[in-house]
Tab-separated table of C-alpha atoms and ligand atoms in Angstrom:
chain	number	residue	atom	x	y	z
A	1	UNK	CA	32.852	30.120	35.801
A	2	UNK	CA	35.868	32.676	35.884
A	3	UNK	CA	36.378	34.506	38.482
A	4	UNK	CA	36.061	38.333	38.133
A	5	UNK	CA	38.508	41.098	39.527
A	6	UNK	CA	37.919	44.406	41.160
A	7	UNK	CA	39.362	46.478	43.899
A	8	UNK	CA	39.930	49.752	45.800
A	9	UNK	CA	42.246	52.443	44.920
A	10	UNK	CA	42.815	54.995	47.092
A	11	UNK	CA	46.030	56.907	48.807
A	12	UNK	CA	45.809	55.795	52.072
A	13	UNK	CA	44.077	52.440	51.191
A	14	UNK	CA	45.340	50.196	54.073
A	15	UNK	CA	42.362	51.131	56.334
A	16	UNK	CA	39.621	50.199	53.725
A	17	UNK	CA	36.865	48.027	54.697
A	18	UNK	CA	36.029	47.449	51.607
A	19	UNK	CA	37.493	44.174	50.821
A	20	UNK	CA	36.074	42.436	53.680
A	21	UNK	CA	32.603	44.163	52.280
A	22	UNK	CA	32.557	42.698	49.064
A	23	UNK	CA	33.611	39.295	49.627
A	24	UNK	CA	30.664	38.691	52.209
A	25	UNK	CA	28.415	40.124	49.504
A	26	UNK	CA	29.839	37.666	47.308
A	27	UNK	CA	29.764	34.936	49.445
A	28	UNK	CA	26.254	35.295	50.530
A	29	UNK	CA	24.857	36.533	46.586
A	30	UNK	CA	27.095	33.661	45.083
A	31	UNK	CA	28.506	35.763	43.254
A	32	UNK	CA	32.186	34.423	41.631
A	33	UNK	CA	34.652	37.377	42.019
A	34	UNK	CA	37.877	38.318	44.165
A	35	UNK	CA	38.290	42.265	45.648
A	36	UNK	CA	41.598	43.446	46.537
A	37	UNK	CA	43.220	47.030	47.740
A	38	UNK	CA	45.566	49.016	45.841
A	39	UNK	CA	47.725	51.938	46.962
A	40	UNK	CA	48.028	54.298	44.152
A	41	UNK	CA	51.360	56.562	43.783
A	42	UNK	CA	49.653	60.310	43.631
A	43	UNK	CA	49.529	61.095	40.175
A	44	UNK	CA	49.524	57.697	39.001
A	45	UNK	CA	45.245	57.058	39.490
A	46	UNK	CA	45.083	56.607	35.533
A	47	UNK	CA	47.760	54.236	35.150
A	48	UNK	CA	46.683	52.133	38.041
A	49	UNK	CA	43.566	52.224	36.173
A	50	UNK	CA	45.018	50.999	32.836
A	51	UNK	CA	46.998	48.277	34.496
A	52	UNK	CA	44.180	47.068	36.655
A	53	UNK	CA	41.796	46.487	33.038
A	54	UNK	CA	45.092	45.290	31.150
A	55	UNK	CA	45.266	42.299	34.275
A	56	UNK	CA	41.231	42.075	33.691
A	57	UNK	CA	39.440	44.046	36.043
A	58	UNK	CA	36.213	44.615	35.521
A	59	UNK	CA	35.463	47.726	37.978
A	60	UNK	CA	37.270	49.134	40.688
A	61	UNK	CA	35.991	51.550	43.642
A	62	UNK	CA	37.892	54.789	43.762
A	63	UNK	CA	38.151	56.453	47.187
A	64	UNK	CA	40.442	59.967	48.285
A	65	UNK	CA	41.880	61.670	46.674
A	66	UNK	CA	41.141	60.470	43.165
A	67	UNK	CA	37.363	60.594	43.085
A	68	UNK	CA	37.241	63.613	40.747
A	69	UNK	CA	40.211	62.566	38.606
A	70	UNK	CA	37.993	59.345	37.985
A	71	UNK	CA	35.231	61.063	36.187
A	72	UNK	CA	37.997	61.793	33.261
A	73	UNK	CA	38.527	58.343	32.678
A	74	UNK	CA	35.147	57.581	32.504
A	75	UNK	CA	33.351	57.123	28.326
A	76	UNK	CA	29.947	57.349	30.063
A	77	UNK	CA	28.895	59.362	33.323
A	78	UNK	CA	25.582	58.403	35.366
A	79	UNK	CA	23.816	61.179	36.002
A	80	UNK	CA	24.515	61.304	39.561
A	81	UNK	CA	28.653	60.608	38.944
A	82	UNK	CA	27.754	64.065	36.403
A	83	UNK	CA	26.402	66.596	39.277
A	84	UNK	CA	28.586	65.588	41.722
A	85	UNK	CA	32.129	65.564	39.421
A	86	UNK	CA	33.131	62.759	41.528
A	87	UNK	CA	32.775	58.875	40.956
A	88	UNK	CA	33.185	56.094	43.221
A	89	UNK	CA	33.005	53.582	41.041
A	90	UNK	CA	33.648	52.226	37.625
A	91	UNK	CA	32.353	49.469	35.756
A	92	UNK	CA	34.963	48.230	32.805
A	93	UNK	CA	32.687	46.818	29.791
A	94	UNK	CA	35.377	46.272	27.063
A	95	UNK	CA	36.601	49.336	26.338
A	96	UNK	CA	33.636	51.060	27.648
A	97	UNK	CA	34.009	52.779	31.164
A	98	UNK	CA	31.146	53.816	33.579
A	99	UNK	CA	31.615	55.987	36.006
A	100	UNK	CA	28.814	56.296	38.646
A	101	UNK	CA	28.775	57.761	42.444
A	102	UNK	CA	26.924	55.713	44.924
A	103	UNK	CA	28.300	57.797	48.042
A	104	UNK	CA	24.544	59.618	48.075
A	105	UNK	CA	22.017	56.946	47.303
A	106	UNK	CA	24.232	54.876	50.230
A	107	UNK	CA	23.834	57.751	52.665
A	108	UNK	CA	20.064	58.135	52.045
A	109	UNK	CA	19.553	54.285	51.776
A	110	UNK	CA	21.207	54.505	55.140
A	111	UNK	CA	19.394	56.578	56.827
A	112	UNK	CA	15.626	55.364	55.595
A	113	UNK	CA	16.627	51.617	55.609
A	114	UNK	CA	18.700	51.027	58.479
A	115	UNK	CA	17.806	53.931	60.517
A	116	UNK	CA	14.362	54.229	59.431
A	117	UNK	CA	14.252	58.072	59.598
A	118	UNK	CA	12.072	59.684	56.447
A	119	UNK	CA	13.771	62.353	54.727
A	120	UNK	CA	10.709	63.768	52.999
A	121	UNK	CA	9.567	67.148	54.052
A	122	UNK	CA	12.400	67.764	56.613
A	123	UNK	CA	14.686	70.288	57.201
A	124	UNK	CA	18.164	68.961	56.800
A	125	UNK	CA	21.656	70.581	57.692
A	126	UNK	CA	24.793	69.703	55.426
A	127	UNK	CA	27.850	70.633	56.939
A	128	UNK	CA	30.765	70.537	54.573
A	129	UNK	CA	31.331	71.100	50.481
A	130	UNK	CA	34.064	68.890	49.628
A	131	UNK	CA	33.490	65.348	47.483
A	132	UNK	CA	31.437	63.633	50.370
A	133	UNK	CA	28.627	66.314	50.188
A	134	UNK	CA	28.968	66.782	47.000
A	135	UNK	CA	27.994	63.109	46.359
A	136	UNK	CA	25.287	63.355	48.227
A	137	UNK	CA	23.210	66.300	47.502
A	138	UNK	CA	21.542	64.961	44.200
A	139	UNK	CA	20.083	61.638	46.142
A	140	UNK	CA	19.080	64.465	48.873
A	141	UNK	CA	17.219	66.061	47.132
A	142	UNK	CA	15.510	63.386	45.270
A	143	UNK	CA	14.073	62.182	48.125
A	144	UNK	CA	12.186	65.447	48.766
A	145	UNK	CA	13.181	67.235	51.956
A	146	UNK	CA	11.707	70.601	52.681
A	147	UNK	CA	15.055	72.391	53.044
A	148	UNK	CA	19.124	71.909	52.549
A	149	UNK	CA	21.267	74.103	54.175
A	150	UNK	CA	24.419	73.567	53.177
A	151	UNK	CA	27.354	75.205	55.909
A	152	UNK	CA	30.556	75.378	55.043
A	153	UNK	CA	33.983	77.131	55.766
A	154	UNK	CA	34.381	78.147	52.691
A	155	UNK	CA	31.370	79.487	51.739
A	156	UNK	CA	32.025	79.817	48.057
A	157	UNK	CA	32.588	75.737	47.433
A	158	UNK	CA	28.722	75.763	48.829
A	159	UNK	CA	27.427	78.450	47.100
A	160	UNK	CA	28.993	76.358	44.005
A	161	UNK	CA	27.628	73.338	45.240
A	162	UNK	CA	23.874	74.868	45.055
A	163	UNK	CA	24.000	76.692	42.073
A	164	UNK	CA	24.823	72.994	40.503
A	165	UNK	CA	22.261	71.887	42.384
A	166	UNK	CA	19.631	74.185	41.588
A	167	UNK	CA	17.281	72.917	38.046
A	168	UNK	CA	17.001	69.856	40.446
A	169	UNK	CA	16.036	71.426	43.462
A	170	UNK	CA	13.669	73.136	41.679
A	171	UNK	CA	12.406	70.077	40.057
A	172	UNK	CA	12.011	68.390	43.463
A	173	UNK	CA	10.328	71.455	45.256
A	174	UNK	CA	13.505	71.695	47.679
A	175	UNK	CA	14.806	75.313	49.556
A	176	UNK	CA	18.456	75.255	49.036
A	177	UNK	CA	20.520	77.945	50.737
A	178	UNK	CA	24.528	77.768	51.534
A	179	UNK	CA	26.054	79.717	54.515
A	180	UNK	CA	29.028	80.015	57.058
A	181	UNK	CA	28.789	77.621	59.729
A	182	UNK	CA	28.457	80.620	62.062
A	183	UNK	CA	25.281	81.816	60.198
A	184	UNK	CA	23.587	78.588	61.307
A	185	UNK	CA	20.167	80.186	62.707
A	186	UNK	CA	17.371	77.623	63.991
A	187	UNK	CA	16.750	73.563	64.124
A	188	UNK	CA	16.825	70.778	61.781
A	189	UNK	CA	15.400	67.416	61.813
A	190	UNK	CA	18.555	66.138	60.154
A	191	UNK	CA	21.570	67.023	60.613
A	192	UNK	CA	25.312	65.223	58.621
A	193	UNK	CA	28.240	65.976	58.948
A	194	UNK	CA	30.213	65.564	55.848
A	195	UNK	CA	33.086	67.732	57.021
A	196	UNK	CA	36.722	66.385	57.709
A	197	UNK	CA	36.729	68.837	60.668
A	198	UNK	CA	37.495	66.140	63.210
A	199	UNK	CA	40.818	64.457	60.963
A	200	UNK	CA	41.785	67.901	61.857
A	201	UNK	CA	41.188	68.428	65.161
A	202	UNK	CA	38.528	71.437	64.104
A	203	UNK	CA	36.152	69.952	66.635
A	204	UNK	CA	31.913	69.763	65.557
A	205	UNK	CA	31.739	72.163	62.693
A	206	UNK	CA	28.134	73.141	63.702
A	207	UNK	CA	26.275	74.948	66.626
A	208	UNK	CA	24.301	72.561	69.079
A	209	UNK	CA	21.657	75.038	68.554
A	210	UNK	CA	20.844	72.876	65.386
A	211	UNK	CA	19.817	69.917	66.678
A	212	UNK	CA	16.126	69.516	67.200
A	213	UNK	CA	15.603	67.298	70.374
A	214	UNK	CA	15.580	63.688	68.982
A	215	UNK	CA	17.322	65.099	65.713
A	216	UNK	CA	19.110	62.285	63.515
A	217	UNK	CA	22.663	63.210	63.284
A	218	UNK	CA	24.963	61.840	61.091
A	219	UNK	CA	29.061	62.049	60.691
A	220	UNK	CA	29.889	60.227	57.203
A	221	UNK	CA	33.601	59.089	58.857
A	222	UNK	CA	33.258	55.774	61.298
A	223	UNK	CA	35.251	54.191	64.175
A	224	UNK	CA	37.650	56.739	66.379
A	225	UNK	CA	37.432	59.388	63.949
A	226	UNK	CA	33.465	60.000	64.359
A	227	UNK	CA	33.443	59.435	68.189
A	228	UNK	CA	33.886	63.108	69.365
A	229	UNK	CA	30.658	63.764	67.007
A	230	UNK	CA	28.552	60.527	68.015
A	231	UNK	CA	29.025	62.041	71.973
A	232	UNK	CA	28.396	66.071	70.851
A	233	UNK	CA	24.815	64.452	69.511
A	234	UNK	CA	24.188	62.378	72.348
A	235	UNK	CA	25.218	64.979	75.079
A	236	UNK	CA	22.360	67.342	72.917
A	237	UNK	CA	19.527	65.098	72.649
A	238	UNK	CA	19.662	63.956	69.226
A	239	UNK	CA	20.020	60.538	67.789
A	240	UNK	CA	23.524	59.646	66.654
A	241	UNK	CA	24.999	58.046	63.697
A	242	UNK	CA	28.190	56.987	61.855
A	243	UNK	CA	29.019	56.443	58.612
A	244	UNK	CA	29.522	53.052	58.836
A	245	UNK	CA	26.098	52.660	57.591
A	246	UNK	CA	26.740	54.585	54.461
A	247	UNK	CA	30.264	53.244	54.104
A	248	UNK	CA	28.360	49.559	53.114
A	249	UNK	CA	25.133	51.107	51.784
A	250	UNK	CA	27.919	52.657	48.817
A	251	UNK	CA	29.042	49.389	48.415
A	252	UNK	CA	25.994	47.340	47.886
A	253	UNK	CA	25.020	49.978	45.521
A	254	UNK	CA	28.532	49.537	43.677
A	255	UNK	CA	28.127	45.669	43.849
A	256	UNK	CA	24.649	46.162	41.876
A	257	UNK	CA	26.292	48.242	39.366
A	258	UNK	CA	29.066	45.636	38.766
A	259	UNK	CA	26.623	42.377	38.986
A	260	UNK	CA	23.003	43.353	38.757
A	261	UNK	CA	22.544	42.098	42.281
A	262	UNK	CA	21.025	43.788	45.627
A	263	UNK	CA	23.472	42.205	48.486
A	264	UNK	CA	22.132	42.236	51.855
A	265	UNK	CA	23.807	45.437	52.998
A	266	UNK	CA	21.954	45.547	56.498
A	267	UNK	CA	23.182	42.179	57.460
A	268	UNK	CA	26.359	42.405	56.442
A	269	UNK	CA	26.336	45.915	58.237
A	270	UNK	CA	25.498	44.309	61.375
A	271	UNK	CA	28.253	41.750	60.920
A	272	UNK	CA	30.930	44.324	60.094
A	273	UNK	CA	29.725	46.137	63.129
A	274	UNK	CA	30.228	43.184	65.585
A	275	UNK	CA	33.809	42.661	64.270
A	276	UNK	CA	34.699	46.385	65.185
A	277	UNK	CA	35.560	47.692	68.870
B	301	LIG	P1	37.143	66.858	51.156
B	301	LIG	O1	36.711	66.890	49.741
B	301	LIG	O2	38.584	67.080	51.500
B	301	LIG	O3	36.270	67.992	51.920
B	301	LIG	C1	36.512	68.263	53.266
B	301	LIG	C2	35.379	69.134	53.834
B	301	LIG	O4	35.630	69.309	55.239
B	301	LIG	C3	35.312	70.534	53.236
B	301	LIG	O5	33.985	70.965	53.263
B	301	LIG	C4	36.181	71.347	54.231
B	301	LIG	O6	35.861	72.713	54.276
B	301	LIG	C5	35.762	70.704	55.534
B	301	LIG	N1	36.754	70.878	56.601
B	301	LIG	C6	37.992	70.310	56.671
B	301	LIG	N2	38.594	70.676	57.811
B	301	LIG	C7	37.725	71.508	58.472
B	301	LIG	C8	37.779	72.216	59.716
B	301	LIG	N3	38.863	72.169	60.517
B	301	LIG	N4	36.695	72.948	60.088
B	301	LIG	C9	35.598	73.015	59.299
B	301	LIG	N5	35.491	72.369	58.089
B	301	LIG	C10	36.544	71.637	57.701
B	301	LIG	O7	36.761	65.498	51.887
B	301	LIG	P2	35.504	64.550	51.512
B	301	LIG	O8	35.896	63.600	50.444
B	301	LIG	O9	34.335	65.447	51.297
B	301	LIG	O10	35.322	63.683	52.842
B	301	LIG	C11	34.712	64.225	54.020
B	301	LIG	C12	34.540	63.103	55.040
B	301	LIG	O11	33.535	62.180	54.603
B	301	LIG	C13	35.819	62.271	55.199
B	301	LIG	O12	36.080	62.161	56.562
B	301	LIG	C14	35.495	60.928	54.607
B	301	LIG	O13	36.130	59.885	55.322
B	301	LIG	C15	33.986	60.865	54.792
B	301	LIG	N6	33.339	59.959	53.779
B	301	LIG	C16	32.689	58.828	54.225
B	301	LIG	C17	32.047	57.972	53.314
B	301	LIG	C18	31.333	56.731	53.810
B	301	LIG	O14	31.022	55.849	52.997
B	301	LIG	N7	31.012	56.637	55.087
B	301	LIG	C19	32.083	58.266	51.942
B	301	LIG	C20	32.750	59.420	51.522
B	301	LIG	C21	33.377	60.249	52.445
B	301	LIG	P3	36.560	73.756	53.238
B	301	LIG	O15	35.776	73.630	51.954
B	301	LIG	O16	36.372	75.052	53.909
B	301	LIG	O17	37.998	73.324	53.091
């Protein structure tokens, strides 16, 4: 049996956990393939691409800032790589390239399976319009919640973001609305943070107002960079949760794409969490 190639590409790429994700998967799937990292000059994401198949890749995960420069390269979009114009992940099949995003269906498989909160019928706050939320708003609303509110500085990349949104929303019997984090009025059950706020130093992007008490809230970044929002949810009353969740939940979604094989994301989850600080 060969052994099959694949990797990361992102600029910064150092920090990925990714690697160390997929090889466990493999390992405990038996699956035969080897994951590596590759920085990738900006403006050089389609080349690194090219070279990657020309060596014999056969998929690679795509992470900032070239997740909407990876739809292009794509021959065939999944539907859910189409309404978010961003892919995580291609799949090389001869000269055939999918392009999928699993960034949504790893958020939501995150928060039913491994925090075993139900998103149906539930009011849910989005904060933030960039690539994260938009990869998650189609498996958000396909799971049925009463409501997304989507915040965001700039109000018109939300209003965008809904207006793409919309046939399904309506298909799916979900409110959508966008607004200015300082229109927040009220209290959600659910409440994710898919801002970069903190990288900044722009502090919790939404008022504390929106937490219910026991609220799930969820920051999409992981280690040092979510703590300040893990503590804001825990100092009022709600339930806390990184991304780390998601950030494995992606891959074992990206792993089925690639190999037709569920990996046991929870475990491995729970390993990769032991081996942190
Ligand atoms: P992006 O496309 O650059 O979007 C950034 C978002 O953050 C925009 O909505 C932006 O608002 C907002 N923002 C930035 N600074 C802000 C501030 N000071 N105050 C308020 N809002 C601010 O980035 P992205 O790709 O969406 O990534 C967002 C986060 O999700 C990143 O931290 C990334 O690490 C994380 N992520 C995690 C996973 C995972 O698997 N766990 C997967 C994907 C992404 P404007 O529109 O107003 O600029």
């Amino acid at each position: 049996m060969t052994t099959d190639l694949y990797c990361v590409m992102g600029n910064p790429v150092e920090h990925s956990k990714s690697p160390w994700i997929h090889a466990r998967f493999a390992q405990l799937t038996g699956q035969k393939l080897q994951y590596g990292k590759r920085l990738v000059p900006l403006g050089g994401f389609a080349q690194a691409v090219r070279e990657f198949r020309a060596e014999g890749g056969k998929g690679c995960n795509v992470t900032v800032p070239f997740k909407f420069e990876s739809p292009a390269l794509a021959t065939q979009l999944t539907p859910r790589a189409q309404l978010a114009q961003a892919s995580n992940t291609l799949r090389f099949d001869g000269d055939a390239v999918l392009g999928d995003n699993t960034d949504g269906v790893g958020l939501v498989n995150d928060i039913r399976g491994n925090a075993g909160v139900d998103l149906a019928g539930r009011d849910l706050l989005l904060a933030g319009a960039g690539g994260a939320a938009a990869g998650v708003l189609g498996p958000l609303i396909e799971v049925r919640p009463r409501r997304i509110v989507i915040a965001n500085r700039t109000l018109s990349r939300a209003v965008e973001l809904i207006e793409r949104h919309a046939a399904l929303a309506q298909q799916h019997g979900v409110e959508l609305a966008a607004i200015e984090p300082a229109q927040v009025r009220g209290a959600f059950d659910i409440v994710i943070n898919a801002t970069a706020s903190s990288l900044s130093g722009g502090g919790i992007p939404i008022p504390a107002t929106a937490l219910k008490p026991g609220a799930l809230a969820c920051d999409l970044m992981y280690g040092p960079a979510a703590q300040g929002f893990v503590d804001w949810a825990r100092e009022h009353g709600a339930t806390p949760r990184d991304g780390l969740g998601m950030l494995v939940e992606q891959a074992a979604e990206a792993f089925l794409v690639w190999r037709g094989v569920h990996p046991p994301a929870a475990q491995v989850l729970a390993e990769l969490r032991a081996t942190l600080p």
